[in-house]
Coordinates of C-alpha atoms in Angstrom, one line a residue:
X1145 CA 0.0 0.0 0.0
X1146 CA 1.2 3.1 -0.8
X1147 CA 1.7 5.8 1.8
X1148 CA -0.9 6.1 4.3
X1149 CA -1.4 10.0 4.3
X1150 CA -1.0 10.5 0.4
X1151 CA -5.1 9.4 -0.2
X1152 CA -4.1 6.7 -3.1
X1153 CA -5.8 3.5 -3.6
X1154 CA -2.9 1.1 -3.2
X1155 CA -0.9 -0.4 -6.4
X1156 CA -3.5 -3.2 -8.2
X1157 CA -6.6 -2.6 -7.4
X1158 CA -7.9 -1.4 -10.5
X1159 CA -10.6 0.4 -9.4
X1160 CA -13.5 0.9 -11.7
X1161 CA -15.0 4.4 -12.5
X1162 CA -17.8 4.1 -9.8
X1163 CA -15.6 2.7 -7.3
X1164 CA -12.8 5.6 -8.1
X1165 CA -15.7 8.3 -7.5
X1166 CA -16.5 6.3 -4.1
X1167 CA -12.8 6.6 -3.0
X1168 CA -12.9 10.3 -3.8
X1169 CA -16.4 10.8 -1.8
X1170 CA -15.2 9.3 1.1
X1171 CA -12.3 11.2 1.2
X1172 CA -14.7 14.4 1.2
X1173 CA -17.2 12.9 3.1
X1174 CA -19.8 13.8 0.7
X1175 CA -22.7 11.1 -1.3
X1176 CA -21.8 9.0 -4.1
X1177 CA -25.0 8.8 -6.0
X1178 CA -25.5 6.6 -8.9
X1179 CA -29.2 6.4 -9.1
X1180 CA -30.5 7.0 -12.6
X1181 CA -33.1 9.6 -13.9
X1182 CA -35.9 7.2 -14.0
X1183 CA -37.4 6.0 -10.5
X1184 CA -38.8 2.8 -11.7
X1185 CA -34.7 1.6 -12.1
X1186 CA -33.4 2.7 -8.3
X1187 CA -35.8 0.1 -6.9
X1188 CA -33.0 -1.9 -5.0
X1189 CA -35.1 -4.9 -4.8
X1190 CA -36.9 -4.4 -8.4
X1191 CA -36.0 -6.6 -11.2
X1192 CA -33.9 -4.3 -13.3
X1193 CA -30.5 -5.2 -13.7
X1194 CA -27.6 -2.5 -12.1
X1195 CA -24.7 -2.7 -14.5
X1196 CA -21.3 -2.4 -13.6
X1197 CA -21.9 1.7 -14.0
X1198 CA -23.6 1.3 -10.9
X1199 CA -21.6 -1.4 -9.0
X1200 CA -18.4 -1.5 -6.5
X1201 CA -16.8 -4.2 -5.1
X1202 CA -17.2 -5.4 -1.0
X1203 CA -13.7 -5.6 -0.7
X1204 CA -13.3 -2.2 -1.7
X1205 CA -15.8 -0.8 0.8
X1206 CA -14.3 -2.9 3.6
X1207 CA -10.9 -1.3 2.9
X1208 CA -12.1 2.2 2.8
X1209 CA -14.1 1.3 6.2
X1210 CA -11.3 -1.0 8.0
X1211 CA -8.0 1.5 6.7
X1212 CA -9.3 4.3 4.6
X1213 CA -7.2 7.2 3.2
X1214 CA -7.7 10.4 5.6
X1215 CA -9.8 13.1 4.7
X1216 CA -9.2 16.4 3.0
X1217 CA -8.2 19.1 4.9
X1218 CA -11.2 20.4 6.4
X1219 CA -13.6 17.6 5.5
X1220 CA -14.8 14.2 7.9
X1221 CA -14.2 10.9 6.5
X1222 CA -17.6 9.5 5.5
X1223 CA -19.2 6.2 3.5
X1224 CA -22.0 7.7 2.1
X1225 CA -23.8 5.7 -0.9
X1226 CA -27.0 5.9 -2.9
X1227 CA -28.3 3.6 -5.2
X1228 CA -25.2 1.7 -5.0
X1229 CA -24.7 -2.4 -6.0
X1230 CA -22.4 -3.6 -3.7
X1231 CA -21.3 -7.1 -5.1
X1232 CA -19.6 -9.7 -3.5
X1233 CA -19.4 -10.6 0.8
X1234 CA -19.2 -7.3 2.2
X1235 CA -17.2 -9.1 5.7
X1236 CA -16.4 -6.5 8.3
X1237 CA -16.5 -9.3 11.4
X1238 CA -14.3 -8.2 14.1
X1239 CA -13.4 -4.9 12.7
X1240 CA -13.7 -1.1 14.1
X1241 CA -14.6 1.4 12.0
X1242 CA -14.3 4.8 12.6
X1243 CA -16.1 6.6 9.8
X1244 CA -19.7 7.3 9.2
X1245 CA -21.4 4.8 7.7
X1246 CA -24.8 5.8 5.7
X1247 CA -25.9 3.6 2.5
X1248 CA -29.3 5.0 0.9
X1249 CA -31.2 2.6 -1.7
X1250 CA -28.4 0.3 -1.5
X1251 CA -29.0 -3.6 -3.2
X1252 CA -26.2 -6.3 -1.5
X1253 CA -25.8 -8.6 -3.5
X1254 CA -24.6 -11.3 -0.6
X1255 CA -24.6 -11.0 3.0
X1256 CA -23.9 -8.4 5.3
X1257 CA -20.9 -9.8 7.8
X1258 CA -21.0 -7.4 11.4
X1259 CA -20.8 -10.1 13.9
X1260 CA -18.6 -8.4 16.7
X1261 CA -17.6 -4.9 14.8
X1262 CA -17.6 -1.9 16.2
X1263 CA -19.3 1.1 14.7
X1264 CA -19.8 4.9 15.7
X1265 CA -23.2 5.5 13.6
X1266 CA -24.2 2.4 10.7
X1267 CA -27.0 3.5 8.6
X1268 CA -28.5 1.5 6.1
X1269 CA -31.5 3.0 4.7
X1270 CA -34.3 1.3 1.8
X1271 CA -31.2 -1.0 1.0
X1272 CA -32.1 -4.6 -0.2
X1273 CA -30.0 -7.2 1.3
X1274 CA -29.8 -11.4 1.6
X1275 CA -29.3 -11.7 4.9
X1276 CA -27.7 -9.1 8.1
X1277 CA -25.2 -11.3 10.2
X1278 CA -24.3 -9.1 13.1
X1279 CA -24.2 -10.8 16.1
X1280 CA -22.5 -9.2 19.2
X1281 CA -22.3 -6.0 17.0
X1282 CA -21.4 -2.9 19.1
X1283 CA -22.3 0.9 17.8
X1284 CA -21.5 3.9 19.8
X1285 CA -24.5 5.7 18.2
X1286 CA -27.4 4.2 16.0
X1287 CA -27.9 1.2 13.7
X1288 CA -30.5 1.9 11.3
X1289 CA -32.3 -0.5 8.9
X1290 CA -35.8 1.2 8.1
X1291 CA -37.2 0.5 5.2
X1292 CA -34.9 -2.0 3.8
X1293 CA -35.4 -5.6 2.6
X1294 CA -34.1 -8.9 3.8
X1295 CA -34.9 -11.4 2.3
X1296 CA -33.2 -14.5 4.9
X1297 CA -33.2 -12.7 8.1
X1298 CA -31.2 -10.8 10.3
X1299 CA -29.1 -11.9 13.5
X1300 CA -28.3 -9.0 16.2
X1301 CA -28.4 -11.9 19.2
X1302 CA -26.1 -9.5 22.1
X1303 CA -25.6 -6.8 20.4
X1304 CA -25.0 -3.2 22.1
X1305 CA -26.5 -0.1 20.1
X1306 CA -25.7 2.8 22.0
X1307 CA -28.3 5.0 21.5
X1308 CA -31.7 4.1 19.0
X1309 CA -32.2 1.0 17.1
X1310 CA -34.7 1.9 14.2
X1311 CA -36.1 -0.9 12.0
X1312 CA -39.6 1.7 10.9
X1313 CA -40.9 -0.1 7.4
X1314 CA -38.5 -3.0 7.4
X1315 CA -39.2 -6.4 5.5
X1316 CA -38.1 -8.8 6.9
X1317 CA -38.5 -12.8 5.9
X1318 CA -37.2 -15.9 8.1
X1319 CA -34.0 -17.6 8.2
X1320 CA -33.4 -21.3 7.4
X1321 CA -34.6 -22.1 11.4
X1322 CA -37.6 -19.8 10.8
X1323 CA -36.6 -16.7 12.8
X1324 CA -37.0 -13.0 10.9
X1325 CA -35.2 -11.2 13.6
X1326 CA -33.1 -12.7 16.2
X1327 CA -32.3 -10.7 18.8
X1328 CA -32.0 -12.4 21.7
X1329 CA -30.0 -10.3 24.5
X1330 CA -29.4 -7.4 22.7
X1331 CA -29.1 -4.2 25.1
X1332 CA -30.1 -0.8 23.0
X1333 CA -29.6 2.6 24.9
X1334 CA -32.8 4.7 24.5
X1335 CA -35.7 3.7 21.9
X1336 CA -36.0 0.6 19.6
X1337 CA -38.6 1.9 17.4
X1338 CA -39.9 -0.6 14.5
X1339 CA -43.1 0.9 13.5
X1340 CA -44.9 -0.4 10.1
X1341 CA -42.4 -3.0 10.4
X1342 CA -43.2 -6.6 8.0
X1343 CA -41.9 -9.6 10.0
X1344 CA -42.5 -13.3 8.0
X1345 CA -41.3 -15.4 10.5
X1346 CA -40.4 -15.1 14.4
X1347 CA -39.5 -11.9 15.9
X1348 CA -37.3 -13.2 18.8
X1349 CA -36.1 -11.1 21.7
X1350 CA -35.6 -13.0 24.6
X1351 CA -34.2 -11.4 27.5
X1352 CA -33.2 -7.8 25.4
X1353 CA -33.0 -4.5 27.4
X1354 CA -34.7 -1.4 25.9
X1355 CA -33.4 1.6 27.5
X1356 CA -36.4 3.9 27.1
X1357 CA -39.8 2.8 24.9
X1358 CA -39.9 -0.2 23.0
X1359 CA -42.5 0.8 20.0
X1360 CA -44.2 -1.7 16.9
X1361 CA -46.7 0.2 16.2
X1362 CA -48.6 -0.3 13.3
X1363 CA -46.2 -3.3 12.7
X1364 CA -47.6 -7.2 11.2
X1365 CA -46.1 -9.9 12.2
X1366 CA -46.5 -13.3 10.6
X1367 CA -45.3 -16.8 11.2
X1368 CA -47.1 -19.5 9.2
X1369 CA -44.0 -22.0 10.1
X1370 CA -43.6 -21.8 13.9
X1371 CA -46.4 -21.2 17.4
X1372 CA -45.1 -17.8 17.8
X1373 CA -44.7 -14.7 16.1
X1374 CA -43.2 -12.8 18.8
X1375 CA -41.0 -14.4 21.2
X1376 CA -39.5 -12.1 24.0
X1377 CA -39.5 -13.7 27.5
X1378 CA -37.5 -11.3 30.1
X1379 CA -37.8 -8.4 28.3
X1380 CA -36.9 -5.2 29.8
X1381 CA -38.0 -2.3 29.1
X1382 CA -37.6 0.9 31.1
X1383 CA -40.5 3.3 29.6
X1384 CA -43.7 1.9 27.6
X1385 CA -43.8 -1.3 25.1
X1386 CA -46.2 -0.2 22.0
X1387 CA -48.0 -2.7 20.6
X1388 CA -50.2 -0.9 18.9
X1389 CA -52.2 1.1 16.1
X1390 CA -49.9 4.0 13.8
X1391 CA -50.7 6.7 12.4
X1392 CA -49.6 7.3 8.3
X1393 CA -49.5 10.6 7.6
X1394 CA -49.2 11.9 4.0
X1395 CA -45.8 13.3 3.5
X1396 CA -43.6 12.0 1.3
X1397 CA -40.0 10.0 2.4
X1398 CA -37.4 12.6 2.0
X1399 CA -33.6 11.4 1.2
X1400 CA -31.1 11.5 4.2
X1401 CA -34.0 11.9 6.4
X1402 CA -33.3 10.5 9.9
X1403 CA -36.1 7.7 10.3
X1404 CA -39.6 7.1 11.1
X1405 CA -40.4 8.6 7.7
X1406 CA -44.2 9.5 7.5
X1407 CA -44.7 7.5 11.1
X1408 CA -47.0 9.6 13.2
X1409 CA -45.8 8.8 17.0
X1410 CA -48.4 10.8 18.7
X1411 CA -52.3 10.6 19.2
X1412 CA -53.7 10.4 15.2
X1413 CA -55.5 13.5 14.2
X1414 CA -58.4 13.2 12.7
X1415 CA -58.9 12.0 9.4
X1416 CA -55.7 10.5 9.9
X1417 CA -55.0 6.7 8.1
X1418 CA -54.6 4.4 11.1
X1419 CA -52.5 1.2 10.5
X1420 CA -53.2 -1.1 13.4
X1421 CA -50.7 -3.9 14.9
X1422 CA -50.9 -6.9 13.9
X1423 CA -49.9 -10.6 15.2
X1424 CA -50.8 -13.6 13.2
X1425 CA -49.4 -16.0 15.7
X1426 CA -48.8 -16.2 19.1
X1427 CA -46.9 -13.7 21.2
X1428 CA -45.1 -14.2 24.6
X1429 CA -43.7 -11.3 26.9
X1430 CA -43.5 -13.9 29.8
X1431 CA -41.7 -12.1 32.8
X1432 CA -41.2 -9.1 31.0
X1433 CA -40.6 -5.8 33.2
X1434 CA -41.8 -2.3 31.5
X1435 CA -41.2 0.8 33.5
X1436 CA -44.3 2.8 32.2
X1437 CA -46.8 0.8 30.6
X1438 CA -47.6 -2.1 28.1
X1439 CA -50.1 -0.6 25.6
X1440 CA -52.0 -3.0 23.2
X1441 CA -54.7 0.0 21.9
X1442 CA -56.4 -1.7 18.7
X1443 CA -54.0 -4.8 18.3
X1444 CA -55.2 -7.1 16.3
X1445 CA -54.5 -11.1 17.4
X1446 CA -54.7 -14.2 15.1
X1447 CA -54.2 -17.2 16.6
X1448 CA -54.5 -20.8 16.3
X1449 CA -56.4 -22.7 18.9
X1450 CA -52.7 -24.0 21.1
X1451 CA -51.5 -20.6 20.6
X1452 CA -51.5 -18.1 23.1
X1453 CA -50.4 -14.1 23.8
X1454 CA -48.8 -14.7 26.8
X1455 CA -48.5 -12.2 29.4
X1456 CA -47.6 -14.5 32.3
X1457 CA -45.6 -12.9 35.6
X1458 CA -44.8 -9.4 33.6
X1459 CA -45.0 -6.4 35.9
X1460 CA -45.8 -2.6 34.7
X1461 CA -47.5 0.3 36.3
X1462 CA -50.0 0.2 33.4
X1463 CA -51.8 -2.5 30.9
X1464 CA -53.7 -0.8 28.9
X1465 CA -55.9 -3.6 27.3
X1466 CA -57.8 -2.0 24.4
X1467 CA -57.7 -4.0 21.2
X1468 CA -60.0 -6.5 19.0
X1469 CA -61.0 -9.2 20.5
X1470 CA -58.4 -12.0 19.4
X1471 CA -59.2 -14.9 16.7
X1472 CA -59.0 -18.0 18.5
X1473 CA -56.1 -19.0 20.9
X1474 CA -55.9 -17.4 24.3
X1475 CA -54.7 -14.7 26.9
X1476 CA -52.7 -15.8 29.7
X1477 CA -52.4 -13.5 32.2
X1478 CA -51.4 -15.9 35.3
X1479 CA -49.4 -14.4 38.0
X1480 CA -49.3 -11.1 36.3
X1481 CA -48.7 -7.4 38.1
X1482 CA -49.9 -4.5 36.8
X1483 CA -51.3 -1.5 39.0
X1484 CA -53.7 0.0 36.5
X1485 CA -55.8 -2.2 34.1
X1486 CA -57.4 0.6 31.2
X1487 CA -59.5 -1.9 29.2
X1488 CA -62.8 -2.1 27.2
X1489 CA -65.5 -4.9 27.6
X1490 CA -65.3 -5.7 24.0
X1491 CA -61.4 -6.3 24.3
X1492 CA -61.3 -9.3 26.3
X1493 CA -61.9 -12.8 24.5
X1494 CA -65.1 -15.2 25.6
X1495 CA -65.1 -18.3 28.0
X1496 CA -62.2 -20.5 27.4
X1497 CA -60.1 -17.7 26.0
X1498 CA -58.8 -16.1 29.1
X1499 CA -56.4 -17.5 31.8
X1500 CA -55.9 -15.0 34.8
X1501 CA -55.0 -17.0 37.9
X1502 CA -53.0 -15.1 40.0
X1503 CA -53.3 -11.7 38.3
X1504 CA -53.4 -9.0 40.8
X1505 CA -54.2 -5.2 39.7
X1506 CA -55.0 -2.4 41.9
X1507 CA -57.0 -0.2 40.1
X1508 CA -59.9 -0.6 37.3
X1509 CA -60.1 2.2 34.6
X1510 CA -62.7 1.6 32.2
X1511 CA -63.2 2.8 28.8
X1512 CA -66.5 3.2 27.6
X1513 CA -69.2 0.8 29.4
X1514 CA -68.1 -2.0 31.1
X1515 CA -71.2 -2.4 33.8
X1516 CA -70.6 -5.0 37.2
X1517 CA -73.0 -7.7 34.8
X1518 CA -70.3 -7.5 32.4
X1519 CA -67.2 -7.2 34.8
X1520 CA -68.7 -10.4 36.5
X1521 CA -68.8 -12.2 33.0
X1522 CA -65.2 -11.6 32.2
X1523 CA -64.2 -12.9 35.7
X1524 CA -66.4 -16.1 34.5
X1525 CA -65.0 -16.5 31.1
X1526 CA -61.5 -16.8 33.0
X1527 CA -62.9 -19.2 35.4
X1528 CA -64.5 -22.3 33.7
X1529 CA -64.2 -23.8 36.9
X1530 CA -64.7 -22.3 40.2
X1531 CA -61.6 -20.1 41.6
X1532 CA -62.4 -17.8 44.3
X1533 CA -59.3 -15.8 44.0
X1534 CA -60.3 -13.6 40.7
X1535 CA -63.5 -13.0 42.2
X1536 CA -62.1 -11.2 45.5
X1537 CA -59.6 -9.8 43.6
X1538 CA -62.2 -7.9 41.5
X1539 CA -64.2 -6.8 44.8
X1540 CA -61.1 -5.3 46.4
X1541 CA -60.5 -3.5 43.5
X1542 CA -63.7 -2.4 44.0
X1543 CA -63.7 -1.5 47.4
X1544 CA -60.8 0.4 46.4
X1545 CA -61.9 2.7 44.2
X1546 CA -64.9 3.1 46.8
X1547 CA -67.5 0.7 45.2
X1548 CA -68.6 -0.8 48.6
X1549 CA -71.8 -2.2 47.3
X1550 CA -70.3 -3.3 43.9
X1551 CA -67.7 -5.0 45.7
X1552 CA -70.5 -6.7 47.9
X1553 CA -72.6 -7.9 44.8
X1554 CA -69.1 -9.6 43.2
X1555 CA -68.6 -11.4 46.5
X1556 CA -72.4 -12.5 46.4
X1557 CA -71.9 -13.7 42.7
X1558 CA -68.3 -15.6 43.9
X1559 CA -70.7 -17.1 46.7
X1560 CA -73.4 -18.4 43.9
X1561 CA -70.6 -20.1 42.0
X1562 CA -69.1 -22.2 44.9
X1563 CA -72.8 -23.2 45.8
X1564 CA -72.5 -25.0 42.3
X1565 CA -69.6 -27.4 43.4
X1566 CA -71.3 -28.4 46.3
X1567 CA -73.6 -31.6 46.8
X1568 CA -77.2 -31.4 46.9
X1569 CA -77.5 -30.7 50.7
X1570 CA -75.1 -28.0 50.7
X1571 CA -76.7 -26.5 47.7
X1572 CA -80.0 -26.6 49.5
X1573 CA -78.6 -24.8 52.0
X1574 CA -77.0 -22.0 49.9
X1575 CA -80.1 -21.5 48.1
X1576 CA -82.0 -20.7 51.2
X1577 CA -79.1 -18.4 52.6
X1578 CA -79.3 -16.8 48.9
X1579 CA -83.1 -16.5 49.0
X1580 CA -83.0 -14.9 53.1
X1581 CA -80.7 -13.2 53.1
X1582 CA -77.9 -13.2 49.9
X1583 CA -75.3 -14.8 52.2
X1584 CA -75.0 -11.6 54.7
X1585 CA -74.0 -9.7 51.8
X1586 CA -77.5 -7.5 51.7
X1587 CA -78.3 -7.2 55.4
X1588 CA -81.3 -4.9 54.4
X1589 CA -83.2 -8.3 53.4
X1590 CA -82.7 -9.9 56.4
X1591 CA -84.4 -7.3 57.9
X1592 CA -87.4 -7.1 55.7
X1593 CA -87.5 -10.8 56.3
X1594 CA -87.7 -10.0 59.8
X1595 CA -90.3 -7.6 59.7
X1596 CA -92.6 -9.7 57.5
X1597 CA -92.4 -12.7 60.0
X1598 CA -92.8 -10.0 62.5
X1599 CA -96.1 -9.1 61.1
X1600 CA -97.5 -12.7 60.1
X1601 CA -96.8 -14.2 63.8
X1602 CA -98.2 -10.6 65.3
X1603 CA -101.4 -11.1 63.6
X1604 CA -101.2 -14.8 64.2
X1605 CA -101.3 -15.0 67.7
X1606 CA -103.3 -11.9 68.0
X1607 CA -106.4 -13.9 66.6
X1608 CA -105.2 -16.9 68.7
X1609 CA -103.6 -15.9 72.2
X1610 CA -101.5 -18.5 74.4
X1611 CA -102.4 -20.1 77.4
X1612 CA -99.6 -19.4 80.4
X1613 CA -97.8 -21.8 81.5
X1614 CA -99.2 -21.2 85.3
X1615 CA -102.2 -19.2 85.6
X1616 CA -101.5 -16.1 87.7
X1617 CA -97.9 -16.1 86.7
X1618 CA -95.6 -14.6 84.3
X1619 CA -95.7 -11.0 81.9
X1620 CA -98.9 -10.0 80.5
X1621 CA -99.7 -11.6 77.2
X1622 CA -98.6 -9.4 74.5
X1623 CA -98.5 -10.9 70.9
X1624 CA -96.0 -8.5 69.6
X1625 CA -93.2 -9.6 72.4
X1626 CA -93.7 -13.0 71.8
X1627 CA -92.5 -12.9 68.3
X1628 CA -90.4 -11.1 68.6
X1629 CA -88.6 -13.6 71.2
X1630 CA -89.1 -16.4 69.2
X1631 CA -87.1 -14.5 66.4
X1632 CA -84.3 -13.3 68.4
X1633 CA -82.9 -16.7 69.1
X1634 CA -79.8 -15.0 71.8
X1635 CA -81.8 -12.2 73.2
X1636 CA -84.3 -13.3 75.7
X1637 CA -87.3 -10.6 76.0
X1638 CA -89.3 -13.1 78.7
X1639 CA -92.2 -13.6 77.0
X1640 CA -90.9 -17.6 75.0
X1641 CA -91.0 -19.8 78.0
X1642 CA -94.0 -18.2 79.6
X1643 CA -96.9 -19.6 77.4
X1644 CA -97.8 -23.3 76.3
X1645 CA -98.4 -23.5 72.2
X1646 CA -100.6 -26.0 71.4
X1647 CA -101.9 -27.4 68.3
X1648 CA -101.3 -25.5 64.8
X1649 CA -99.4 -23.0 67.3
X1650 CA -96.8 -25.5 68.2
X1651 CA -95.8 -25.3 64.4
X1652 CA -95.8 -22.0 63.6
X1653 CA -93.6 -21.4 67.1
X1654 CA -91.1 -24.2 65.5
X1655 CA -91.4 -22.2 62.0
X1656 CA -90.5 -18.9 63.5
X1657 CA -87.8 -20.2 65.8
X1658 CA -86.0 -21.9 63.0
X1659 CA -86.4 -19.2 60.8
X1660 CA -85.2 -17.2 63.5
X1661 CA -81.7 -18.8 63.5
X1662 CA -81.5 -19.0 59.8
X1663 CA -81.6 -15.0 59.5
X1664 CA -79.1 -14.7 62.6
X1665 CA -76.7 -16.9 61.9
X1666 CA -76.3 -16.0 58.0
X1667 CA -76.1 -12.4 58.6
X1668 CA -73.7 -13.4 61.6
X1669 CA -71.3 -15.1 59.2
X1670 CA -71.9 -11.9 56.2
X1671 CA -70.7 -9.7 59.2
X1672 CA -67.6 -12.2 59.8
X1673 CA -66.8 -11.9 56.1
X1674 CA -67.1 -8.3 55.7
X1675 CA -64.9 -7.7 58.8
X1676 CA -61.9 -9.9 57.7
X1677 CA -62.8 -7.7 54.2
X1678 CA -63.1 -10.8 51.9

């Protein structure tokens, strides 16, 4: 090589024309554009053919990456290509390079080799490429990928970005074991934004760490060939995971534009084209921590009948639970965290489609009308068989947020439930505690119940008085006493044990008395619920 300051290729290269003007470009850090006056031709992954006008060779790039000339006085040392064919292995592995890296409407004509480089900034923007190997890659700035296309998948497993990871508008198909994007312990610095993003295969993230939000929106994911389309146990994220609807607004990509292009990352305005989220396939975000919030507004969920979107053990401040109803499969919410639940009636799946043992939330925050009738069906639709635990988790929710009485009536309803897994006796004997006196739960019944029987044996032994026991002896008959005492079955008022029933009166006496200890001892044990607040 000639001398390293002088800004000469080396002796026997034999650069071409284009790859001559990319050598020069560098050198001034300014674009090497080769695109051609006709649009329909700079489609990296159309079918036209880019000649050798329009092509340099990997081995060329990596040297001007891996031991460029320096600059020109003045001027930064900068790879900057546009509609560029890049033939051959471009194979940086292992390497550090200093210079800017920023490739616009790029088409690769074999894989991409980064496994454990080291980059400032690597920008690949609307490129076309086979495949992206760059495991254990390491940036001291961005990596970006939006809007390009890979056709065999791209491998970031433990790689460090130090600031943003964007992937907005990238196509992406599956690798020979069926994975789109592995990226299974990479750690990125602030956001990892891949909105509008086209994933055919699985998205795999187990155990990354997102520095601040972690955002798909308006992203589809498919995987015909595996059970899930999203795979990220143990993810971290510190801010809010977005799996959910984009905004598109109208304007137009512009060139050297710092991604999302067109994206709108805010509330849509109106009139607005939404793009929802989509997930044809199962998802799981099993033990997953999120700092803010895990937002699923207007997701859209496909599944097959064994798959499932799996939100088992995560914990976030915030689920907000507002999408479509899913097609077939299931949600799994066992053991799950969260302190608010936002959701919608219409969000949640039927019977058999929701699993929520062991899901604790504090707070309930509705949106739109989600009545106790059809917060009680949602508890039963996760509980095909009898669990008590959803149930008093709901009413002290409830009781939380003030809803005494709604709390009450979800505690009655768990109460109904367990009376259907008893035998026959027992059931008898729930049914009459429901038809008294609703278990304790409405003690205003048990007192019109009172007051009726009050009445009836009033005007009962008012038409038909008592003989005393002894004659000259004991209170004054008075009818209204002795019901009353035969009601109150701990309170004696004096007036039971002083007068001999007889006849039809010896059954109504044994009527009132039992009766009696029905109201007292079911209201006793409603009281003894509601003070150990169950």
């Amino acid at each position: 090589m000639t001398e390293p300051h002088d800004g000469e290729p080396p002796g026997g290269l034999d650069l071409t024309t284009a790859e001559w003007g990319m050598w020069q470009a560098f050198r001034t850090g300014s674009t090497h554009d080769l695109r051609t006056p006709y649009p329909e031709r700079n489609d990296p992954s159309g079918p036209h053919v880019w000649g050798p006008e329009r092509s340099v060779r990997a081995e060329i790039v990596a040297l001007l990456l891996l031991d460029g000339p320096p600059a020109l006085p003045g001027r930064v040392a900068a790879l900057k290509l546009n509609g560029v064919r890049i033939t051959g292995t471009l194979d940086l592995s292992g390497g550090t390079v200093v210079p800017y890296v920023e490739l616009h409407n790029c088409r690769f004509e074999q894989q991409l080799l980064l496994p454990e480089s080291h980059f400032t900034t690597l920008r690949l923007v609307g490129c076309a490429i086979p495949r992206v190997e760059a495991a254990r890659i390491s940036t001291e700035g961005d990596l970006h990928l939006p809007r390009c296309v890979v056709r065999h998948g791209i491998r970031l497993t433990d790689a460090h970005i130090g600031t943003d990871l964007l992937l907005n508008q990238l196509l992406v198909r599956r690798d020979r074991r069926g994975v789109s994007i592995a990226a299974d312990g990479l750690t990125v610095g602030q956001d990892l934004q891949a909105e509008m993003m086209r994933s055919h295969g699985e998205l795999s993230m187990r155990g990354a760490t997102i520095g601040a939000s972690l955002s798909l929106r308006g992203s589809a994911l498919h995987n015909r060939y595996g059970r899930r389309a999203l795979n990220a146990p143990q993810l971290t994220v510190e801010r809010t995971l977005y799996l959910t609807a984009a905004g598109v607004s109208g304007a137009s990509f512009s060139g050297g534009a710092t991604p999302p292009y067109g994206i709108a990352t805010s509330t849509p305005e109106h009139g607005t084209r939404v793009q929802r989220f989509e997930c044809h396939g199962g998802a799981r975000l099993d033990d997953g921590r999120f700092g803010d919030a895990v937002d699923l507004s207007q997701a859209q969920w496909v599944m097959e009948a064994d798959q499932e979107l799996s939100l088992r053990r995560i914990q976030t401040p915030e689920l907000r639970f507002l999408g479509e109803r899913q097609q077939g499969g299931r949600v799994v919410l066992s053991g799950a965290r969260v302190v608010n639940l936002v959701d919608r009636y219409d969000s949640w799946p039927g019977p058999g489609g929701l699993v929520m043992a062991g899901f604790a939330y504090e707070n309930l925050i509705p949106v739109g009308h989600f009545p106790l009738a059809r917060r009680l069906d949602w508890v039963a639709a996760a509980t095909p068989e009898y669990a008590p635990e959803p149930y008093e988790r709901l009413a002290g929710a409830l009781r939380t947020s003030g809803e005494d009485a709604e709390a009450r009536a979800v505690l009655l309803a768990k109460q109904r439930r367990r009376r259907e897994t008893l035998p026959p006796a027992g059931k008898a004997w729930g049914h009459l505690q429901d038809w008294t006196v609703a278990y304790g739960y409405r003690p205003g019944q048990a007192a019109v119940w009172m007051a009726v029987l009050w009445a009836l044996g009033t005007v009962y032994f008012t038409w038909h008085p008592l003989h005393p026991l002894k004659e000259g002896e004991g209170p004054a008959w008075n009818p209204e006493l002795y019901t009353l005492d035969l009601l109150l079955p701990v309170i004696d008022l004096g007036q039971g044990g002083a007068w001999r029933p007889t006849g039809a009166a010896q059954w109504i006496v044994a009527a009132l008395t039992l009766l009696g200890w029905v109201l007292a001892t079911t209201v006793a044990a409603g009281a003894s619920r509601l003070l150990r607040r169950q």
